[in-house]
Structures are given as C-alpha cells and as structure tokens.
Coordinates of C-alpha atoms in Angstrom, one line a residue:
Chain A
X159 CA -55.9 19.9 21.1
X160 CA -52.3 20.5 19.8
X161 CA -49.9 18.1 20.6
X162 CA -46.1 18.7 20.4
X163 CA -44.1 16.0 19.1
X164 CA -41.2 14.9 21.5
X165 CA -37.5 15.4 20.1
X166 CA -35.9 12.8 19.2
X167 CA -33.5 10.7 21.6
X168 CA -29.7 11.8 21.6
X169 CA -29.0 8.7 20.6
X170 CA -31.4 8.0 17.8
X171 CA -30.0 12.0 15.9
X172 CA -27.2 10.7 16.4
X173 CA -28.3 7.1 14.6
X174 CA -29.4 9.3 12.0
X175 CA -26.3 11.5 11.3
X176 CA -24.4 8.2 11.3
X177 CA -27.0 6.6 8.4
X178 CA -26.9 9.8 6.5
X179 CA -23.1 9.8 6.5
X180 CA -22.9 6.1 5.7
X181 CA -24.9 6.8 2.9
X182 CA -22.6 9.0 1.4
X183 CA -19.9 7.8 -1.1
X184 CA -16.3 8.6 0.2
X185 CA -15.5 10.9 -2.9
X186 CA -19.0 12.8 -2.4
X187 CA -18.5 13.4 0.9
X188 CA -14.8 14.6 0.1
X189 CA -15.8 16.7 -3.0
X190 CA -18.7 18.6 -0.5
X191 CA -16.2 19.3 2.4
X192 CA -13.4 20.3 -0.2
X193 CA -15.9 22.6 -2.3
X194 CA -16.6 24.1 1.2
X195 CA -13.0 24.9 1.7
X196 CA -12.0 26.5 -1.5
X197 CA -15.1 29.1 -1.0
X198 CA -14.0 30.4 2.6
X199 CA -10.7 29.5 2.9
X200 CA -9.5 29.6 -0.4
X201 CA -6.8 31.0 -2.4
X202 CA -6.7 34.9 -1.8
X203 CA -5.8 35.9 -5.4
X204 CA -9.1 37.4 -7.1
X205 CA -9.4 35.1 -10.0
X206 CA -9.4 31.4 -7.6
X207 CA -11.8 33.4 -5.8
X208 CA -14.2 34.1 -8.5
X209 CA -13.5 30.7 -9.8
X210 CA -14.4 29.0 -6.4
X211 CA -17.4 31.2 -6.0
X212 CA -18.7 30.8 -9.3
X213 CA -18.2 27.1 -8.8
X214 CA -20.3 27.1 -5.8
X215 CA -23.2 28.6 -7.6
X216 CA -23.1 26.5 -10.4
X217 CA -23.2 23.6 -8.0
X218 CA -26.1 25.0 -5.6
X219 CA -28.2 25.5 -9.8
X220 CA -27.3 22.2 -10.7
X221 CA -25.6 19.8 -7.6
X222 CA -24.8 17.3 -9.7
X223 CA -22.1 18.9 -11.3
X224 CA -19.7 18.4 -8.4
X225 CA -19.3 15.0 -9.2
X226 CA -17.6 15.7 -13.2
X227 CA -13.9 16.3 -13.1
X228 CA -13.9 19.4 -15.3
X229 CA -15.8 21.1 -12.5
X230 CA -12.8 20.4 -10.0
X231 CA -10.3 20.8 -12.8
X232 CA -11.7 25.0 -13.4
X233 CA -11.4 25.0 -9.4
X234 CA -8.0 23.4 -9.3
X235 CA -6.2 25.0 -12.1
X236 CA -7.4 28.8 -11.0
X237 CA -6.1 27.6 -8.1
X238 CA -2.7 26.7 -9.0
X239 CA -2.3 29.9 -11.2
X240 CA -2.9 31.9 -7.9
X241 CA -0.4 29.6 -5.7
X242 CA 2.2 30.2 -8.9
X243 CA 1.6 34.3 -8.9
X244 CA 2.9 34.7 -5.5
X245 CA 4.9 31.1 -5.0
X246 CA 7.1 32.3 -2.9
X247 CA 5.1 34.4 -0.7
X248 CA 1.9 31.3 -0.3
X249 CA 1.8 29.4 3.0
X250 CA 2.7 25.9 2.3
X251 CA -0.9 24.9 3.3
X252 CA -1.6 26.8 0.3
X253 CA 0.4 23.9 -2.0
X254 CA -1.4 21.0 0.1
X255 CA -4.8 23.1 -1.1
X256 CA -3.7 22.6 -4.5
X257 CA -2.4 18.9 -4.2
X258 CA -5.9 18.3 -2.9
X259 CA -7.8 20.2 -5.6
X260 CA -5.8 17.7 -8.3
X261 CA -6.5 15.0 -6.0
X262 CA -10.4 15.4 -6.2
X263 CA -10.2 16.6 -9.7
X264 CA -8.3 12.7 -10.8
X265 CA -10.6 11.2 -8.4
X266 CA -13.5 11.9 -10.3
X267 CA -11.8 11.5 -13.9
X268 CA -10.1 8.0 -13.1
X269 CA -11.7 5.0 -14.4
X270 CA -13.4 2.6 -13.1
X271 CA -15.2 4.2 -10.5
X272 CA -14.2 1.1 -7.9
X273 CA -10.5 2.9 -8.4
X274 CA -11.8 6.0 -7.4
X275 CA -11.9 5.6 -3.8
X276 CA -8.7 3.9 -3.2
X277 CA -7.3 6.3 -5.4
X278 CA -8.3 8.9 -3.0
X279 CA -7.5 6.9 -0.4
X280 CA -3.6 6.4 -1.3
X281 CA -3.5 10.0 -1.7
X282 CA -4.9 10.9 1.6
X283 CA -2.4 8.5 3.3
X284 CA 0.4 10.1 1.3
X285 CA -0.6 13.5 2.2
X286 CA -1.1 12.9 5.9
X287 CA 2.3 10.8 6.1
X288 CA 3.7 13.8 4.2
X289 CA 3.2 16.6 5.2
X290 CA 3.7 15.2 9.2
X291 CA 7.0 14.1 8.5
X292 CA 8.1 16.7 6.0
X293 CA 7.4 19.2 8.7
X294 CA 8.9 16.9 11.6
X295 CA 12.1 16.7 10.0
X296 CA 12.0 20.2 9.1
X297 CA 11.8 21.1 12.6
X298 CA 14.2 18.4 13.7
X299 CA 17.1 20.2 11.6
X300 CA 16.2 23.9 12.5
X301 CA 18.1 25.5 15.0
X302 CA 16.1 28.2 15.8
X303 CA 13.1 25.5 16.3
X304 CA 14.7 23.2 18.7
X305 CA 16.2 25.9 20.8
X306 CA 12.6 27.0 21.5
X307 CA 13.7 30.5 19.9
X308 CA 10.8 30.5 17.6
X309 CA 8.0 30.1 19.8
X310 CA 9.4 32.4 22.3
X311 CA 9.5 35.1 19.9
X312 CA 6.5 34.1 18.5
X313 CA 4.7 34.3 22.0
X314 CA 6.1 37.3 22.7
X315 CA 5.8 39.6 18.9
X316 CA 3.3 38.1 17.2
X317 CA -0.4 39.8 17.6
X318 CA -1.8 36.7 16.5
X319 CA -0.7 34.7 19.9
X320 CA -0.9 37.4 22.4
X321 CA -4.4 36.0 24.0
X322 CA -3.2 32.6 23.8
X323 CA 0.4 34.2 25.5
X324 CA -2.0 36.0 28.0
X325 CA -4.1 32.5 29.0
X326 CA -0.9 30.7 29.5
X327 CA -0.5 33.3 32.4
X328 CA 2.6 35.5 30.3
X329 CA 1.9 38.6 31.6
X330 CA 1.1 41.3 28.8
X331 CA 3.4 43.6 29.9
X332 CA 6.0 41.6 28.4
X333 CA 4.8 41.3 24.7
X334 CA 5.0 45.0 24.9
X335 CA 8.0 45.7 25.9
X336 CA 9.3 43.2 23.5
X337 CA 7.4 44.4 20.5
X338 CA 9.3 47.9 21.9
X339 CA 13.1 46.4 21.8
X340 CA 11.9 44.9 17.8
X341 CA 11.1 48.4 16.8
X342 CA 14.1 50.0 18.3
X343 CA 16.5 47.3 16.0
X344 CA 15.1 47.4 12.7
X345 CA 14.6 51.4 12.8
X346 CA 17.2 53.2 11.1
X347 CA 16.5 56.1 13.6
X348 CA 18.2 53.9 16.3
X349 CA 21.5 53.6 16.4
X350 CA 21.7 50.4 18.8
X351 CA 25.1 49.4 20.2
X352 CA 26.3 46.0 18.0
X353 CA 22.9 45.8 16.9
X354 CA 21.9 43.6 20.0
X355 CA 19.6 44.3 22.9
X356 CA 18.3 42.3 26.0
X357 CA 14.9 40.6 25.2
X358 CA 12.4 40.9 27.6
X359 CA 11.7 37.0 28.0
X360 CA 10.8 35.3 31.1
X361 CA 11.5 31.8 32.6
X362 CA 7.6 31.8 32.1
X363 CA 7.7 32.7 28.6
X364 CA 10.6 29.9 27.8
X365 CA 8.7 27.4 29.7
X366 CA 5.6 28.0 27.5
X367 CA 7.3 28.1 24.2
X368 CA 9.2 25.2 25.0
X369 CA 5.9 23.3 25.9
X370 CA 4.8 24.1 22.6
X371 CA 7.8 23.2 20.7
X372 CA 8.4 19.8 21.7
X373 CA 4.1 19.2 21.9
X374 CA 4.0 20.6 18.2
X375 CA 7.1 18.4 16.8
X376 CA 6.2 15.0 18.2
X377 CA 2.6 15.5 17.8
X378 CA 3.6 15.7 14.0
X379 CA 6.0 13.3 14.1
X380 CA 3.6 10.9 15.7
X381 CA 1.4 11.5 12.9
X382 CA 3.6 11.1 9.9
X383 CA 5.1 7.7 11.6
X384 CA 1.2 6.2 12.4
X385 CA -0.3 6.6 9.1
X386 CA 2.3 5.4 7.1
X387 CA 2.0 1.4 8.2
X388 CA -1.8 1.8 6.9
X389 CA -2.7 -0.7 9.7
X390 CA -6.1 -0.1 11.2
X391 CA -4.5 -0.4 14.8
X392 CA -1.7 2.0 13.8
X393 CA -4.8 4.2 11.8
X394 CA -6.5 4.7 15.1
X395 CA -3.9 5.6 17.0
X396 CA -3.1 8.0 14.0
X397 CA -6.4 9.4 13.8
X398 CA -6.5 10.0 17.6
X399 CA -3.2 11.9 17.6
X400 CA -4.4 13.8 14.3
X401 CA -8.0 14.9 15.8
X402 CA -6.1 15.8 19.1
X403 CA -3.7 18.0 17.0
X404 CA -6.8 19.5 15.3
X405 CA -8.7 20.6 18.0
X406 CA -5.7 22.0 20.2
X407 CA -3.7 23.5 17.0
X408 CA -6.2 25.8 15.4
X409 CA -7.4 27.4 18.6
X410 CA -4.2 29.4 19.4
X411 CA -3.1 29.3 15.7
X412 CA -5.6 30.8 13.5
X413 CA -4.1 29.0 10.4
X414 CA -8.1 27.7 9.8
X415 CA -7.8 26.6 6.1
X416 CA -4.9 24.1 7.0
X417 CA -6.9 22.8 9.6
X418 CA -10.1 22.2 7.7
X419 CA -7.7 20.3 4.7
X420 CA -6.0 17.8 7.4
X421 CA -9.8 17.0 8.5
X422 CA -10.7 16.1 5.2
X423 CA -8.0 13.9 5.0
X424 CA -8.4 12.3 7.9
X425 CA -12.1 12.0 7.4
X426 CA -11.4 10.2 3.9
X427 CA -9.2 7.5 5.8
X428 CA -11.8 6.9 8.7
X429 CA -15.0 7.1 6.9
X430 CA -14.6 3.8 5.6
X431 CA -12.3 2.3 8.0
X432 CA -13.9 3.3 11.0
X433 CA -17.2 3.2 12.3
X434 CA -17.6 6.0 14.6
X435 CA -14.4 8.0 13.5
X436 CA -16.0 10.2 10.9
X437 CA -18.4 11.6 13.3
X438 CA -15.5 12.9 15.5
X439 CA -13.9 14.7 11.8
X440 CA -17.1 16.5 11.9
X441 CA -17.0 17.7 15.1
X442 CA -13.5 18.9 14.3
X443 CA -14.7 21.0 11.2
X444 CA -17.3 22.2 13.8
X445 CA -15.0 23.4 15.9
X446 CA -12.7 24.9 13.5
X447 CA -15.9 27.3 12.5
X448 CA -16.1 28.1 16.4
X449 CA -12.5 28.9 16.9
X450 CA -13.0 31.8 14.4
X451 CA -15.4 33.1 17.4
X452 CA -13.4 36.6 18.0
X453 CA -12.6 34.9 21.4
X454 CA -8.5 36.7 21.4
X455 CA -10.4 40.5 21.5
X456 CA -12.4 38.5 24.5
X457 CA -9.6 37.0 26.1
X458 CA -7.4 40.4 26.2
X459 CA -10.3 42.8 27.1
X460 CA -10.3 40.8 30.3
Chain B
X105 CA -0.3 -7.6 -20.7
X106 CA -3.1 -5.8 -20.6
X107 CA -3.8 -5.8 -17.1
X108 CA -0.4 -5.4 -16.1
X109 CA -0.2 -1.9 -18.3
X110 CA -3.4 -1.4 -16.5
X111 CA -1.6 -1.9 -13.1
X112 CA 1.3 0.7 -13.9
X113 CA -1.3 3.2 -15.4
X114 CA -3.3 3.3 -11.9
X115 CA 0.1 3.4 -10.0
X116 CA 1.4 6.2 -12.5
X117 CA -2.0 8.6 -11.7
X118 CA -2.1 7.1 -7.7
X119 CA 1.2 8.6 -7.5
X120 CA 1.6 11.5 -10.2
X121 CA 0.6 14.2 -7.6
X122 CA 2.5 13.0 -5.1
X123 CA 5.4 13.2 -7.2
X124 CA 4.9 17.0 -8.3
X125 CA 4.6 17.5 -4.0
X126 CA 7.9 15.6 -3.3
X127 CA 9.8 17.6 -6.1
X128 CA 8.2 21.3 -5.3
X129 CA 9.8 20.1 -1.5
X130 CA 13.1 19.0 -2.5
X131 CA 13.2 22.5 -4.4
X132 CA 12.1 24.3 -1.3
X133 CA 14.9 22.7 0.9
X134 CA 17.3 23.5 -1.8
X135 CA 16.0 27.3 -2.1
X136 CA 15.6 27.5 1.9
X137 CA 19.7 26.9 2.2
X138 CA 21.3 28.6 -0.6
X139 CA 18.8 31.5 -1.1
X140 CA 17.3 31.6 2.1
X141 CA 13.7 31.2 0.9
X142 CA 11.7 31.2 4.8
X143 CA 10.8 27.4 6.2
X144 CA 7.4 29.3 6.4
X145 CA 6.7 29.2 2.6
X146 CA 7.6 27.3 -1.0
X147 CA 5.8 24.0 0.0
X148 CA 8.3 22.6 2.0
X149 CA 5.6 22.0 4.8
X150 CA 7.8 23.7 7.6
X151 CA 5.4 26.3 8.7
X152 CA 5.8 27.1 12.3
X153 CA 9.7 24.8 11.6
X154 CA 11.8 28.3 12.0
X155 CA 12.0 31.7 13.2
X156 CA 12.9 32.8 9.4
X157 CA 9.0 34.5 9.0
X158 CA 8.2 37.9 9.1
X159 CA 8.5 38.6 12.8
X160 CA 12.4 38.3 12.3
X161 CA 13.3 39.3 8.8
X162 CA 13.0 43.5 8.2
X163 CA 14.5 45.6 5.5
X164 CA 16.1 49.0 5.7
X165 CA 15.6 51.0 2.7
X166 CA 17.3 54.1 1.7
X167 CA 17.2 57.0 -1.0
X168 CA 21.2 58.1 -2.1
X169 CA 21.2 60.9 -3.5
X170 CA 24.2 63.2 -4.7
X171 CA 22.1 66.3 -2.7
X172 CA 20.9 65.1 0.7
X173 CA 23.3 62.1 0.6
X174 CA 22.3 58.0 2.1
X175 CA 18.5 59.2 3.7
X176 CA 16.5 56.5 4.9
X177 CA 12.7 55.5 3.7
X178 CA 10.8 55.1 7.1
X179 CA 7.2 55.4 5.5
X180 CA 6.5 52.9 2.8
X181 CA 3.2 53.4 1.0
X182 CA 0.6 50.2 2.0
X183 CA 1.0 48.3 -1.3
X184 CA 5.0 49.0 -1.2
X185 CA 5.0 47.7 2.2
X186 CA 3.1 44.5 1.2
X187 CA 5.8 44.0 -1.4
X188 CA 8.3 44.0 0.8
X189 CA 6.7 42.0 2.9
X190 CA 6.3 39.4 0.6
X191 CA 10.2 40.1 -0.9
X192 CA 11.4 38.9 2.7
X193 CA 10.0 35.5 2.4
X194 CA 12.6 34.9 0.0
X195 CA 15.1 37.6 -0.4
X196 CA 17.0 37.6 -3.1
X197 CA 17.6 40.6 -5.4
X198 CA 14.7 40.1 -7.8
X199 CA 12.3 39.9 -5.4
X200 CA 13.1 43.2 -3.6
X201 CA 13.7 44.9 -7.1
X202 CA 9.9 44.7 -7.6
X203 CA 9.9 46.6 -4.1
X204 CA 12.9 48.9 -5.6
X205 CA 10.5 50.0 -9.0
X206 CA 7.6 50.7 -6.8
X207 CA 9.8 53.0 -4.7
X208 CA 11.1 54.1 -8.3
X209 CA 7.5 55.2 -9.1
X210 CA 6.4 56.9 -6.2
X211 CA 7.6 61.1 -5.5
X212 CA 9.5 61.6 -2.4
X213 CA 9.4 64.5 -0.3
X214 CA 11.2 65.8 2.8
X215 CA 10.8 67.8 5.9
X216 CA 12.7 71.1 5.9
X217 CA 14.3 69.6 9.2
X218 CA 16.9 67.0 9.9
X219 CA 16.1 64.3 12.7
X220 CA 19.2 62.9 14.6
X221 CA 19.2 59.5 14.6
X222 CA 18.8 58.7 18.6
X223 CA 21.4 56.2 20.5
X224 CA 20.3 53.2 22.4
X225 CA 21.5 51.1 24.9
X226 CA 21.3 47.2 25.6
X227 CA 18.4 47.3 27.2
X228 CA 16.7 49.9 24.7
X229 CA 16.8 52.9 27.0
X230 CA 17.9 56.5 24.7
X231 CA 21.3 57.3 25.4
X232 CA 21.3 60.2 23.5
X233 CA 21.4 61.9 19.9
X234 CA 23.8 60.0 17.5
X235 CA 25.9 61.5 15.2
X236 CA 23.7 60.9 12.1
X237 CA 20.7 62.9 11.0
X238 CA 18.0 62.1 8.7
X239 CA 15.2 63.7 6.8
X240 CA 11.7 62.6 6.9
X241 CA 10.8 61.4 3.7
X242 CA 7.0 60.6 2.5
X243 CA 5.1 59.3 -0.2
X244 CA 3.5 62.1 -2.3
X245 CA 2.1 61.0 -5.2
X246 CA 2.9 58.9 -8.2
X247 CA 5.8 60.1 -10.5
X248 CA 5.4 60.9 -13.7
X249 CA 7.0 58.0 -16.1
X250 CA 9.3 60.8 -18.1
X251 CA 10.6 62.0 -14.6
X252 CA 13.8 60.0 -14.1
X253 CA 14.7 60.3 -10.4
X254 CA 18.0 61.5 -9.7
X255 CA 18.7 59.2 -6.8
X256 CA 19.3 55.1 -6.4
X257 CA 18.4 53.1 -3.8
X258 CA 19.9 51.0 -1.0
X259 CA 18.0 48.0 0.0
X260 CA 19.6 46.2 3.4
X261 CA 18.1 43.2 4.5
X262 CA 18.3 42.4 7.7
X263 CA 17.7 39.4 10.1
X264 CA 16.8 38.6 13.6
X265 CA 17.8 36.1 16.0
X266 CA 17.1 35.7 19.7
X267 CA 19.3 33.4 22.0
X268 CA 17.2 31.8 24.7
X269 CA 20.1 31.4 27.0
X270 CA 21.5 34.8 27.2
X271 CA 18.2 36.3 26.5
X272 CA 19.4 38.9 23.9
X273 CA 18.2 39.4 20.3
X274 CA 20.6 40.7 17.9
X275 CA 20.2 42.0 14.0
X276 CA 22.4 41.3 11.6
X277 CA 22.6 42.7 8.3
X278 CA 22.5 39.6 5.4
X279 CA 22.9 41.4 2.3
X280 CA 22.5 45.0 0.7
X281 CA 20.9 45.5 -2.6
X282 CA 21.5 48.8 -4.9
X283 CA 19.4 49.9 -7.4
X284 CA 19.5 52.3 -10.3
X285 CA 15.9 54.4 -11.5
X286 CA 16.8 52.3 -14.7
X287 CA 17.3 48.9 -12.9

C-alpha cells in the first residue's frame, strides 16, 4: 500500500526558508540577488548584456566563482562602459545599478573578510539614505512636481499609467483627448493660437495626481530621514516604509529593475538586523516578478 | 600607526563609491539648471522629480532649402527618432547634432503636393487652413557619402508645460539649432 507523505506545516516551510536564509552569508545572499538583476534587468547596451549573460553561465559551470571579485569587477566595468555610452540618456536607477555592481565587486576584494559585511553594510545605508533624499529634495525644489503638474500629465499622456489612470476611476476618454491636444502642439502642421490649448484635466484627474505626488515625496523623504540614524528602532520603521514603497511603487510604475535594487538593499540591512524582516524582502522580489503579469492590457480590455 | 593607517584605508574604500555617486549628482544638478539636462536622467536620482521627460519635451525639425524654402520633417526614420529622443534628455547642440548627421545621411523625398498647415483653436478644434503649406517629406534611402545635400537644417526644441490651475498646456520654443551638411 502506497502511502502519501503529508506536506509539511506552513509553519515548519516557513522554519525552513528562515534556516536556509540564516545560513547564508550577507555578501552571498547579496552577490545571488544582484547577479539576478544584472541578467534581466540589466543594462540594455549589447556588450553589459553579453557580459552579464556570460557571467551567469560561468557561475551556473562553476558557482563558486561568484564569490571572487574579478567576476563582479567584468560585470561591473561592462556595466559602467554602457551607463557612460548613453550617460545622458540612462535612468538614474541605471547609475545606482552601477554603484551597486562596485559595491559587490569591493565587497568581495576587501580584506579581512569580517570587513566585508559591514563594508556592505555602510554602503547599503548610504545608498538607501541617498538616493531617498537626493530624490526628496529634488522634488521639494521642482515646480512642476509640487504643483502636481507632473503626475497629472503623466496620468493623463503616458501609455505606461493609463490602466493604473483607468483603476483610479479617470475615465479613458480623457487620456485620449489629451494625448489628441499633445499632438496638435508639437505638430508643425498645426498652427495653434500662442501655442497654448485647454487640457482636458478633471478635478478627478488633479485629485489623483495630487494623491500621488505628496504619497511619493514623503514616502521618500521618510525613507532617506529613517535610515540615516542606523538605529534599529528607526531601521524598522525605515524598512516598513521602504517595503510599503516597494510593493505600492512598482505596480503602477513599471520601473522593475529600480525596484529589485532598493530590495537588495534593504534586504542587506535586515538580514542581519532583523529576524523576520528578510523574509518580507523576499516576498517583495516576488512580487516585483508578478507585477510584470501583463495585468495593464487586462485592466483596459475591461 | 599601523592600525590607524588601517582605519583610514577601510574608511577611504567604505566611502570611495559613495564619493563618485555624490559628485556624478552635484554634476547632474549643475547640468539640470544651466543646460537643462531632464531631473529624469544623469544620476541625480530625481526620476519621477519633474515634468522635464519625454512626455513634455518635442523637437521640430526642418529641411531649408534655397528651392522649396523652411519644409518641415514630420517622418523621422526609427533609429533617427530614437536619437532624438535620447537628444531631448539633455538638449544642447551636440546632442541634437548627432540627430542633425543622421538626417544629413538619409535621402529626402517630397510629394508633388503642398499640404496647408491647418489652424486650431484653444480647445484643439480646426479653424481652418493656415496660411503656410508644407510638403510631405520621407525617408528614402541612405545617401550616398559624395552626395552633399544642398539644404541645412533647423532643429527647434521645444517644451511643454501644463498649469493645473487654469487647466491649459502651452509650448514654448527653448532654443533653435542650425546645421550645415558639413556641420
């Protein structure tokens, strides 16, 4: 008679996934999750890619090799060249890639290996503080941010929010009539009376965008201020706000790559720190894979 | 001694990276107001900081020549639009002269008729025919490199901005670049 072995309790997988992560060291755990986002969200231009992919095989042949620096220095350096070809036309998530690549690559290099973690460590913290607060103030001295002009227009013209536009009840009439008045001003065929036209914006739309703007600044702003004491009351608050920001940022803005790098530095100062904390990054790298479910072409064939 | 050089060699590679990231910003904030580099790009870690991406930046281009006069360029070829697309993020006249010797190397052609440019109102409804018309021009083909072309070309660049309170957007041309074939 066959008999079928029971699954495990909920609690016990979860037991295990908490031993196996434990079990990792902080800069192998970091090098996987980072070698992971160079291959699919990596730089664009062909060489990093052949470089990253190339990488990857040579670590699935022989896995130790992600733990040498001159691995992560190939990766890192084909890396920058591509950020340098096109320097002004690369996201600024692009340059945090590359920070990070450097990052991992000193990590492993630096001696002795009980500097390597806080190494990575202090640069994590830097990075998070950074780039929080670098885009906080930023925002903070924009005009066009704080007025809410850029996420109206944004709701309204750009393709890559019009389900999110649709689901926070804009009506989708409205993106295409505005999309309409754009094409009218920047054709030459149209000769447009002192090149200004009325924008068909809604008190909805301007409520939404408004939502966003002040959700998006403090959020970051919150961020920046909470990691930089490096107190572990402050750090939790921190990492709440940052995994909050993670899971409601990259749904409506596809901008994936950025996403997974702020997870891995969050993840490097909870793993640690924390006890249950690092489980939570990797449900936010989960969820990052899901939001690339094509779940806009759902929402707008409804 | 020892350990203290030790001390300042760990803080020197803790913080050498950081370093490079705080410099590549303070250049991006410095390119961002004089030469408008966009928020968006550069490492200055302002994305979603501005409406200076591509949704409100655009370029008019146009073909001057001594026969058929100031004619504008509706139809850029893919990879002349993608370098346009990436000149806007920071505009400046280097960047859209790689745009300008792409043009340079493509052959033009027009339409045997002229298109009147139309006039619009305020709240984008046609008015009527304005008192400019334009030829079609397309892409067709690659020209030869002993062909000089007999015509320059204008590049405007233009930018958008939308005013939550009246509810009106309104372009505004920033800057025009000419170029020569031999620019």
């Amino acid at each position: 008679m066959l008999m079928r072995a029971a699954p495990p309790p909920l609690g016990s997988v979860y037991q295990q996934v908490m031993d196996r992560l434990r079990g990792l060291t902080l800069l192998d755990a970091a090098s996987a999750l980072t070698l992971f986002l160079v291959v699919v969200f990596g730089f664009d231009a062909w060489w990093a890619k052949f470089v990253g992919y190339a990488a990857f095989l040579v670590f699935l042949l022989h896995p130790p090799s992600i733990k040498t620096w001159p691995f992560w220095a190939c990766i890192a350096a084909a890396s920058s060249l591509g950020l340098l070809a096109a320097w002004y036309a690369a996201d600024n998530h692009k340059y945090l890639l590359a920070y990070w690549l450097w990052v991992i690559t000193l990590a492993h290099a630096v001696k002795p290996e009980s500097f390597q973690d806080k190494f990575l460590v202090s640069n994590a913290r830097f990075f998070a503080v950074f780039i929080f607060l670098a885009a906080a103030l930023q925002k903070f001295f924009s005009p066009t941010y704080m007025s809410g002009e850029m996420f109206e227009t944004l709701l309204l013209l750009d393709e890559r929010f019009r389900a999110f536009a649709q689901l926070a009840g804009i009506d989708a009439a409205i993106p295409d009539a505005a999309a309409k008045i754009v094409t009218l001003l920047k054709s030459p065929m149209s000769i447009v009376a002192d090149n200004q036209l009325i924008f068909p914006s809604n008190d909805r739309v301007n409520f939404v965008a408004k939502l966003i703007t002040w959700y998006d600044v403090y959020a970051q702003l919150a961020i920046g201020l909470l990691f930089l004491p490096g107190r572990r009351v402050t750090d939790l608050a921190g990492h709440c706000v940052l995994l909050f920001f993670i899971f409601t940022t990259y749904l409506p803005a596809p901008v994936f790559g950025f996403g997974w790098t702020l997870a891995i530095i969050g993840f490097v100062l909870a793993k640690d720190r924390f006890r249950h904390l690092p489980l939570a990054y990797l449900a936010a790298f989960v969820a990052i894979l899901l939001y690339q479910a094509p779940w806009r072409e759902w929402v707008l064939q409804i | 001694m020892e350990q203290a050089s030790g001390g300042a060699k760990r803080w020197l590679i803790t913080w050498c990276i950081p370093a490079i990231a705080m410099a590549v910003f303070a250049r991006q904030v410095y390119l961002n107001k004089h030469h408008q580099l966009s928020t968006w790009k550069g490492g200055g870690m302002g994305m979603f900081a501005a409406a200076d991406g591509s949704i409100n930046r655009f370029a008019k281009v146009y073909l001057i020549s001594p026969k058929r006069g100031r004619q504008p360029l509706v139809r850029l070829t893919m990879p002349q639009k993608r370098l346009m697309d990436s000149a806007l993020w920071y505009p400046v006249r280097g960047s859209f002269e790689i745009v300008a010797n792409a043009i340079f190397a493509t052959s033009w052609a027009a339409g045997d008729q002229l298109t009147p440019a139309s006039l619009v109102d305020s709240t984008g409804a046609q008015t009527g025919k304005a008192a400019q018309s334009y030829y079609m021009l397309y892409p067709f083909g690659t020209r030869s490199p002993d062909e000089k072309p007999d015509w320059e070309l204008e590049i405007e660049y233009w930018a958008m901005a939308y005013d939550p309170a009246t509810r009106r957007i309104t372009a505004k041309q920033i800057a025009a670049h000419r170029f020569g074939a031999a620019s």
